[in-house]
Short mmCIF file of C-alpha atoms and ligand atoms in Angstrom, two decimals:
data_model
loop_
_atom_site.label_atom_id
_atom_site.label_comp_id
_atom_site.label_asym_id
_atom_site.label_seq_id
_atom_site.Cartn_x
_atom_site.Cartn_y
_atom_site.Cartn_z
CA MET A 27 -75.96 107.84 54.16
CA LYS A 28 -74.26 108.13 57.49
CA PRO A 29 -70.42 108.24 57.13
CA ILE A 30 -68.42 105.68 57.85
CA TYR A 31 -65.45 107.87 59.66
CA VAL A 32 -62.10 106.59 60.04
CA ASP A 33 -60.23 109.90 60.31
CA ASN A 34 -59.90 110.04 63.82
CA ASN A 35 -56.29 111.79 64.05
CA ALA A 36 -57.53 114.62 62.19
CA THR A 37 -60.15 115.02 64.39
CA THR A 38 -62.87 113.26 66.43
CA ARG A 39 -66.79 113.73 66.91
CA VAL A 40 -67.76 115.71 70.03
CA ASP A 41 -69.11 113.15 72.23
CA GLU A 42 -72.63 113.91 73.30
CA GLU A 43 -72.14 114.02 76.92
CA VAL A 44 -69.10 116.40 76.56
CA PHE A 45 -71.49 118.72 74.41
CA ALA A 46 -74.10 118.55 77.27
CA ALA A 47 -71.47 119.45 79.89
CA MET A 48 -70.40 122.50 77.70
CA GLN A 49 -73.81 123.78 76.70
CA PRO A 50 -75.07 125.62 79.65
CA TYR A 51 -71.53 127.66 79.38
CA PHE A 52 -72.72 129.63 76.07
CA CYS A 53 -75.96 131.39 76.98
CA GLU A 54 -76.55 130.71 80.49
CA GLU A 55 -73.64 130.51 82.57
CA TYR A 56 -71.45 132.99 79.94
CA GLY A 57 -69.29 134.78 83.07
CA ASN A 58 -65.86 135.78 82.92
CA PRO A 59 -63.98 133.52 85.67
CA SER A 60 -62.21 136.54 86.59
CA SER A 61 -65.32 138.86 87.24
CA MET A 62 -66.21 139.73 90.94
CA HIS A 63 -69.94 139.19 90.71
CA SER A 64 -72.11 135.78 90.73
CA VAL A 65 -72.41 135.38 87.26
CA GLY A 66 -68.42 135.12 86.85
CA GLY A 67 -67.84 133.66 90.21
CA ARG A 68 -69.88 130.47 88.98
CA VAL A 69 -67.82 129.35 86.45
CA GLY A 70 -64.36 129.33 88.55
CA PRO A 71 -65.31 125.96 90.23
CA LYS A 72 -66.16 124.33 87.09
CA LEU A 73 -62.46 125.33 85.61
CA LYS A 74 -60.81 123.95 88.76
CA GLU A 75 -63.33 120.64 88.03
CA ALA A 76 -61.89 120.48 84.29
CA ARG A 77 -58.49 120.99 85.53
CA ASN A 78 -58.54 117.98 88.14
CA GLN A 79 -60.51 115.67 85.37
CA VAL A 80 -57.31 116.89 82.84
CA ALA A 81 -54.74 116.22 85.05
CA ASN A 82 -56.21 112.80 86.46
CA LEU A 83 -56.18 111.49 82.95
CA ILE A 84 -52.28 111.99 82.62
CA GLY A 85 -51.46 111.77 86.25
CA ALA A 86 -50.61 115.13 86.57
CA ARG A 87 -51.16 117.76 89.57
CA PRO A 88 -53.84 120.35 88.47
CA ASP A 89 -51.50 122.94 88.94
CA GLU A 90 -49.25 121.35 86.50
CA ILE A 91 -52.27 122.20 83.50
CA ILE A 92 -52.45 125.12 81.39
CA PHE A 93 -55.32 125.47 79.18
CA THR A 94 -54.70 126.59 75.59
CA SER A 95 -56.22 126.85 72.24
CA CYS A 96 -54.74 123.63 70.25
CA GLY A 97 -51.97 121.45 70.19
CA THR A 98 -50.22 123.68 67.96
CA GLU A 99 -50.25 126.33 70.89
CA SER A 100 -49.22 123.85 73.19
CA ASP A 101 -46.33 122.75 71.25
CA ASN A 102 -45.17 126.38 70.49
CA THR A 103 -45.54 127.30 73.94
CA ALA A 104 -43.36 124.76 75.30
CA VAL A 105 -40.69 125.47 72.97
CA HIS A 106 -40.66 128.89 73.27
CA ALA A 107 -40.54 128.04 77.21
CA ALA A 108 -37.58 125.87 76.86
CA LEU A 109 -35.79 128.28 74.89
CA ALA A 110 -36.43 130.99 77.00
CA ALA A 111 -35.67 129.43 80.08
CA ASP A 112 -31.98 128.55 78.88
CA PRO A 113 -31.10 131.78 76.53
CA GLY A 114 -27.49 130.99 76.18
CA LYS A 115 -28.09 127.54 74.78
CA ARG A 116 -28.64 127.32 71.00
CA HIS A 117 -29.41 123.51 69.90
CA ILE A 118 -32.45 121.75 69.80
CA VAL A 119 -33.18 117.94 69.14
CA THR A 120 -36.30 116.58 67.50
CA SER A 121 -37.29 113.99 65.00
CA ARG A 122 -38.00 113.82 61.10
CA VAL A 123 -41.21 112.70 61.64
CA GLU A 124 -42.84 115.30 64.03
CA HIS A 125 -46.24 117.13 63.09
CA PRO A 126 -45.53 120.61 61.49
CA ALA A 127 -47.01 122.26 64.97
CA ILE A 128 -43.12 121.46 65.73
CA GLY A 129 -41.36 120.79 62.49
CA SER A 130 -42.20 123.75 61.00
CA LEU A 131 -41.39 125.80 64.15
CA VAL A 132 -38.00 124.45 64.36
CA SER A 133 -37.44 125.28 60.76
CA SER A 134 -38.22 128.68 61.57
CA LEU A 135 -36.17 128.90 64.65
CA SER A 136 -33.06 127.52 62.59
CA LYS A 137 -33.40 130.49 60.35
CA GLN A 138 -32.94 132.33 63.90
CA GLY A 139 -29.83 130.82 64.23
CA TYR A 140 -30.47 127.72 66.39
CA ARG A 141 -29.19 124.32 65.45
CA ILE A 142 -31.45 121.82 64.84
CA SER A 143 -30.80 118.11 65.09
CA GLU A 144 -33.79 116.21 63.39
CA ILE A 145 -33.25 112.31 64.43
CA ALA A 146 -33.70 109.79 61.84
CA VAL A 147 -36.31 106.99 61.76
CA ASP A 148 -35.48 103.57 60.47
CA GLY A 149 -38.01 101.96 57.77
CA ASP A 150 -40.38 100.58 60.07
CA GLY A 151 -40.74 104.52 61.72
CA CYS A 152 -38.95 103.85 64.60
CA LEU A 153 -36.20 106.17 66.05
CA ASP A 154 -32.90 106.09 65.88
CA MET A 155 -32.03 106.05 69.78
CA GLY A 156 -28.34 105.98 69.28
CA SER A 157 -28.10 108.91 67.28
CA LEU A 158 -30.50 110.59 69.37
CA GLU A 159 -28.24 110.03 72.58
CA GLU A 160 -25.09 111.14 70.55
CA SER A 161 -26.64 114.21 69.55
CA LEU A 162 -26.99 115.68 73.06
CA THR A 163 -24.76 118.46 74.05
CA PRO A 164 -23.97 121.14 76.40
CA ASP A 165 -25.58 123.61 74.24
CA THR A 166 -28.51 121.55 74.00
CA ALA A 167 -31.67 123.78 75.34
CA LEU A 168 -34.69 121.35 74.50
CA VAL A 169 -35.64 117.99 73.30
CA SER A 170 -38.93 117.60 71.76
CA ILE A 171 -39.92 113.79 70.64
CA MET A 172 -43.50 112.92 69.76
CA TRP A 173 -45.27 110.07 72.04
CA ALA A 174 -46.95 108.73 69.00
CA ASN A 175 -46.79 109.62 65.31
CA ASN A 176 -50.03 111.20 63.75
CA GLU A 177 -49.47 109.13 60.23
CA THR A 178 -48.67 105.41 61.19
CA GLY A 179 -49.15 105.63 65.27
CA VAL A 180 -45.91 104.56 65.83
CA ILE A 181 -44.88 104.96 69.55
CA PHE A 182 -41.58 106.47 70.72
CA PRO A 183 -39.89 105.53 74.03
CA VAL A 184 -40.33 108.82 75.48
CA GLU A 185 -39.76 107.94 79.00
CA GLU A 186 -36.34 106.66 78.01
CA ILE A 187 -35.55 109.89 76.25
CA ALA A 188 -36.79 111.91 79.18
CA GLN A 189 -34.57 110.09 81.28
CA MET A 190 -31.37 110.49 79.14
CA CYS A 191 -32.47 114.46 79.00
CA ARG A 192 -32.78 114.24 82.96
CA GLN A 193 -29.55 112.92 83.16
CA ARG A 194 -27.78 115.61 81.32
CA GLY A 195 -30.05 118.57 82.83
CA ILE A 196 -31.86 119.21 79.32
CA THR A 197 -35.66 120.07 79.22
CA PHE A 198 -37.92 117.01 77.71
CA HIS A 199 -40.91 117.91 76.02
CA THR A 200 -43.59 115.24 74.42
CA ASP A 201 -46.27 116.19 71.65
CA ALA A 202 -48.83 113.59 72.90
CA VAL A 203 -51.58 115.00 70.92
CA GLN A 204 -51.98 111.60 69.40
CA ALA A 205 -51.43 109.51 72.37
CA VAL A 206 -53.57 111.29 75.04
CA GLY A 207 -56.74 109.05 75.72
CA LYS A 208 -55.27 106.14 73.79
CA LEU A 209 -52.23 104.82 76.09
CA PRO A 210 -52.04 104.98 79.82
CA ILE A 211 -49.75 107.91 80.77
CA ASN A 212 -48.46 108.79 84.11
CA LEU A 213 -46.72 112.08 84.63
CA ASN A 214 -46.05 111.74 88.48
CA ASP A 215 -43.92 108.88 87.76
CA SER A 216 -42.05 110.04 84.53
CA ALA A 217 -38.84 112.37 83.75
CA ILE A 218 -41.16 114.51 80.95
CA ASP A 219 -41.10 118.17 81.88
CA MET A 220 -43.74 119.17 79.31
CA LEU A 221 -46.70 117.54 77.23
CA SER A 222 -49.08 118.85 74.88
CA LEU A 223 -52.48 117.74 74.32
CA SER A 224 -55.40 118.68 72.45
CA GLY A 225 -59.25 118.60 72.69
CA HIS A 226 -60.25 118.04 69.25
CA LYS A 227 -58.41 114.27 69.24
CA LEU A 228 -60.44 113.14 72.01
CA HIS A 229 -63.79 113.97 71.28
CA ALA A 230 -63.94 117.80 72.86
CA PRO A 231 -64.13 120.29 70.36
CA LYS A 232 -61.72 122.07 68.18
CA GLY A 233 -60.22 125.04 69.62
CA ILE A 234 -59.03 123.49 73.08
CA GLY A 235 -55.49 122.02 74.09
CA ALA A 236 -53.54 122.33 77.37
CA LEU A 237 -49.83 121.87 78.00
CA TYR A 238 -48.68 120.22 81.27
CA VAL A 239 -45.72 121.68 82.48
CA ARG A 240 -43.99 119.78 85.36
CA LYS A 241 -43.61 121.75 88.78
CA GLY A 242 -40.34 123.09 88.78
CA THR A 243 -39.71 123.53 85.24
CA LYS A 244 -38.52 127.05 84.43
CA PHE A 245 -41.36 128.50 82.45
CA SER A 246 -42.18 131.57 80.57
CA PRO A 247 -45.18 132.62 79.15
CA PHE A 248 -45.95 132.60 75.19
CA MET A 249 -49.09 134.74 75.31
CA ILE A 250 -48.71 137.67 77.21
CA GLY A 251 -51.24 139.81 79.05
CA GLY A 252 -53.80 139.21 81.78
CA HIS A 253 -52.96 136.91 84.72
CA GLN A 254 -55.26 134.10 83.45
CA GLU A 255 -53.68 130.68 84.20
CA LYS A 256 -51.69 132.04 86.81
CA GLY A 257 -49.77 134.27 84.69
CA ARG A 258 -48.85 131.57 82.07
CA ARG A 259 -51.39 132.03 79.58
CA ALA A 260 -52.86 135.32 79.31
CA GLY A 261 -56.10 135.68 77.41
CA THR A 262 -59.72 135.02 78.57
CA GLU A 263 -60.38 131.35 79.52
CA ASN A 264 -62.43 129.26 76.76
CA VAL A 265 -64.69 128.63 79.57
CA PRO A 266 -66.87 126.03 77.27
CA GLY A 267 -63.87 124.25 75.75
CA ILE A 268 -62.10 123.65 79.01
CA ILE A 269 -65.25 122.10 80.64
CA ALA A 270 -65.89 120.10 77.40
CA LEU A 271 -62.01 118.98 77.44
CA GLY A 272 -62.16 118.08 81.07
CA LYS A 273 -65.30 115.80 80.77
CA ALA A 274 -63.82 114.42 77.14
CA CYS A 275 -60.86 113.78 79.71
CA GLU A 276 -62.63 111.59 82.30
CA LEU A 277 -64.66 109.88 79.71
CA ALA A 278 -61.21 108.84 77.72
CA GLY A 279 -59.68 107.40 80.89
CA LYS A 280 -62.87 105.01 81.12
CA ASN A 281 -62.89 104.48 77.44
CA MET A 282 -59.31 103.45 77.81
CA GLN A 283 -59.74 99.76 77.94
CA GLU A 284 -62.62 99.45 75.17
CA GLU A 285 -59.86 101.61 72.85
CA ASN A 286 -57.24 99.09 73.64
CA THR A 287 -59.84 95.89 73.21
CA ARG A 288 -62.37 96.70 70.65
CA VAL A 289 -61.11 99.25 68.98
CA ARG A 290 -57.48 97.65 68.54
CA ASP A 291 -59.49 94.62 67.81
CA LEU A 292 -61.04 96.58 64.71
CA ARG A 293 -58.25 97.86 63.75
CA ASP A 294 -56.25 94.55 63.57
CA ARG A 295 -59.41 93.04 61.87
CA LEU A 296 -59.19 95.74 59.07
CA GLU A 297 -55.55 95.18 58.53
CA THR A 298 -55.55 91.70 58.14
CA GLU A 299 -58.59 91.06 55.82
CA LEU A 300 -57.20 94.02 53.35
CA ILE A 301 -53.43 92.68 53.35
CA LYS A 302 -54.90 89.22 52.93
CA ARG A 303 -57.30 90.54 50.10
CA ILE A 304 -55.24 93.05 48.33
CA PRO A 305 -51.72 92.26 46.36
CA ASP A 306 -48.73 94.38 47.18
CA ALA A 307 -50.08 96.22 49.69
CA LYS A 308 -47.89 96.82 53.10
CA ILE A 309 -48.53 98.05 56.46
CA ASN A 310 -46.28 101.24 57.46
CA GLY A 311 -44.98 101.47 60.95
CA THR A 312 -43.91 98.81 63.15
CA VAL A 313 -47.05 96.68 64.22
CA LYS A 314 -45.29 96.04 67.85
CA GLN A 315 -45.63 99.95 69.10
CA ARG A 316 -48.71 101.47 67.52
CA THR A 317 -51.80 103.49 68.92
CA PRO A 318 -54.77 101.17 68.88
CA ASN A 319 -56.67 103.02 66.65
CA THR A 320 -54.22 103.67 63.71
CA SER A 321 -53.59 101.95 60.67
CA ASN A 322 -51.55 103.47 57.53
CA ILE A 323 -51.19 100.71 54.68
CA SER A 324 -49.68 101.45 51.11
CA PHE A 325 -51.08 100.26 47.89
CA ALA A 326 -48.55 99.74 45.32
CA ASN A 327 -48.76 101.84 41.96
CA ILE A 328 -51.66 104.28 42.90
CA GLU A 329 -52.45 107.06 44.01
CA GLY A 330 -53.61 107.61 47.57
CA GLU A 331 -55.62 110.80 46.60
CA SER A 332 -57.58 108.75 43.94
CA ILE A 333 -58.50 105.76 46.50
CA LEU A 334 -59.71 108.48 49.18
CA LEU A 335 -62.14 109.74 46.17
CA MET A 336 -63.62 106.41 45.64
CA LEU A 337 -63.88 105.52 49.13
CA ASN A 338 -65.77 108.79 49.84
CA GLU A 339 -68.35 107.94 47.23
CA PHE A 340 -69.08 104.64 49.43
CA GLY A 341 -69.54 107.49 52.38
CA ILE A 342 -65.71 106.09 53.82
CA CYS A 343 -63.92 108.81 55.29
CA ALA A 344 -60.08 108.07 55.67
CA SER A 345 -57.10 110.25 54.87
CA SER A 346 -53.65 110.11 52.78
CA GLY A 347 -51.22 111.05 54.89
CA SER A 348 -51.98 113.64 57.51
CA ALA A 349 -54.91 115.94 56.63
CA CYS A 350 -52.64 118.97 56.55
CA THR A 351 -50.35 116.96 53.96
CA SER A 352 -53.34 115.56 51.96
CA GLY A 353 -54.01 117.76 48.93
CA SER A 354 -50.20 117.85 47.62
CA LEU A 355 -49.13 115.18 45.68
CA GLU A 356 -45.70 115.18 47.35
CA PRO A 357 -45.34 112.13 49.46
CA SER A 358 -45.70 112.87 53.34
CA HIS A 359 -42.38 113.80 55.39
CA VAL A 360 -43.34 110.84 57.42
CA MET A 361 -43.28 108.19 54.52
CA ARG A 362 -40.17 110.19 53.11
CA ALA A 363 -38.35 109.88 56.39
CA MET A 364 -39.35 106.19 56.54
CA GLY A 365 -37.85 105.73 52.90
CA VAL A 366 -40.80 104.47 51.71
CA PRO A 367 -40.43 103.77 48.14
CA PHE A 368 -42.15 106.41 45.97
CA THR A 369 -44.41 103.95 44.25
CA MET A 370 -45.67 102.63 47.79
CA ALA A 371 -45.67 106.04 49.60
CA HIS A 372 -47.93 107.77 47.08
CA GLY A 373 -51.06 105.35 47.84
CA SER A 374 -50.74 105.14 51.48
CA ILE A 375 -53.97 105.72 53.29
CA ARG A 376 -54.49 106.06 57.12
CA PHE A 377 -57.11 104.94 58.64
CA SER A 378 -57.76 106.17 62.24
CA LEU A 379 -60.62 104.48 64.49
CA SER A 380 -62.39 105.60 67.47
CA ILE A 381 -64.79 104.19 69.94
CA TYR A 382 -68.04 105.20 67.44
CA ASN A 383 -66.83 102.49 64.94
CA THR A 384 -68.44 99.25 64.64
CA LEU A 385 -67.51 95.95 62.99
CA ALA A 386 -70.09 96.74 60.54
CA ASP A 387 -68.13 99.83 59.48
CA ILE A 388 -64.72 97.92 59.08
CA ASP A 389 -66.44 95.38 57.18
CA GLU A 390 -67.87 97.58 54.74
CA ILE A 391 -64.37 98.99 54.03
CA ILE A 392 -63.04 95.45 53.34
CA LYS A 393 -65.61 94.75 51.18
CA GLN A 394 -65.24 98.42 49.06
CA LEU A 395 -61.77 98.49 49.07
CA PRO A 396 -60.34 95.70 47.40
CA PRO A 397 -62.41 96.41 43.92
CA ILE A 398 -61.42 100.21 44.39
CA VAL A 399 -57.49 99.29 44.03
CA GLU A 400 -58.34 96.77 41.63
CA ARG A 401 -59.94 99.08 39.29
CA LEU A 402 -57.56 102.29 40.17
CA ARG A 403 -54.57 99.51 39.19
CA VAL A 404 -55.95 98.93 35.87
CA LEU A 405 -55.96 102.55 35.32
CA SER A 406 -52.51 103.15 36.56
CA PRO A 407 -49.74 104.41 34.56
CA PHE A 408 -47.34 102.76 36.70
CA SER A 409 -48.78 98.88 36.69
N1 PLP B 29 -49.28 117.05 66.99
C1 PLP B 29 -49.89 116.19 66.33
C2 PLP B 29 -49.13 114.85 66.83
C3 PLP B 29 -50.96 116.58 66.02
O1 PLP B 29 -51.65 115.13 65.36
C4 PLP B 29 -51.61 117.35 65.76
C5 PLP B 29 -52.56 117.73 64.78
O2 PLP B 29 -53.40 116.81 63.78
C6 PLP B 29 -51.07 118.35 66.36
C7 PLP B 29 -49.99 118.52 67.32
C8 PLP B 29 -52.14 119.93 66.07
O3 PLP B 29 -53.01 119.72 67.09
P1 PLP B 29 -54.04 121.11 67.04
O4 PLP B 29 -54.91 120.82 65.62
O5 PLP B 29 -55.18 121.09 68.17
O6 PLP B 29 -53.26 122.32 66.87
#
């Protein structure tokens, strides 16, 4: 049975064209781009092409792209760079709903004496912009706010925040791991200083990411060693990964329209039908500002984990909360920050679609989920 995979915010399938583009760079063109000989020399132009492809997708200049190993490394690098650039400043502003790549990092920095302001969200998952503005002080070294939330898809007004930061001379970073490839991004025309992205969320393989650093932003490397990436990220380049990321970005640009029409329609159909058929079900996160592929729905009085296990028996792969938090019975930090009541937060399921999903996939979920919820509610101690 071919799975119905609706867990694309956790990771995506590698696109066949992406795989084909990277394949020669394992056994045939395996050179190190730093080598002087022809085997190494043939790789350099491909890296340049990939850098152009990534830059094109987000409206950046190629020399503003630094290849990293993943979204987490990009986030860590950005935070490190901003703090190192302004060592006298000891305050960081972020949100309560960041991915642990930022959330756990700032917790660890608080133990090193940094003061952290974690901006609250409301019941719809929207950021409290008033308290964000009030939190900015002359001691603020960095504001890091995600572009789109991985659990709910809620989009934050990052450009507005970037402008606020620019007016005050504060560095602004955004974790755009869940936004790149889904939403149009034009950094040439923006006040964002740094942006993280990750290959495996957009049909490239795991283990490759990138950090955009606006030209002129003070930067100090996180990985120290060789001169790769113009001294901004040491370590021999992941050549096949970089080529794959370039190709994936090119394809994401071409598929963006489909993502925002067909995929969005599939997501909306899934939600509308589930809400219609299942009593006491509620969408988490504002429907006004969301990535087109993501739906997070709470089903009252049952465990999300039980729903997932039963869906899995029908080959349907979704997630409860983020992949990192599922497995624990604690409601996710995002649901808690939104104030979702305990009985709803526990039964929250995230469906995250991609261009590979079909109408038949969605209709199968619509068919299978209502009886699953009904059965679990009969067994539930809460009902
Ligand atoms: N940021 C967000 C918003 C994410 O969703 C993820 C992964 O789920 C990451 C960062 C981490 O990316 P990576 O898995 O490439 O380290």
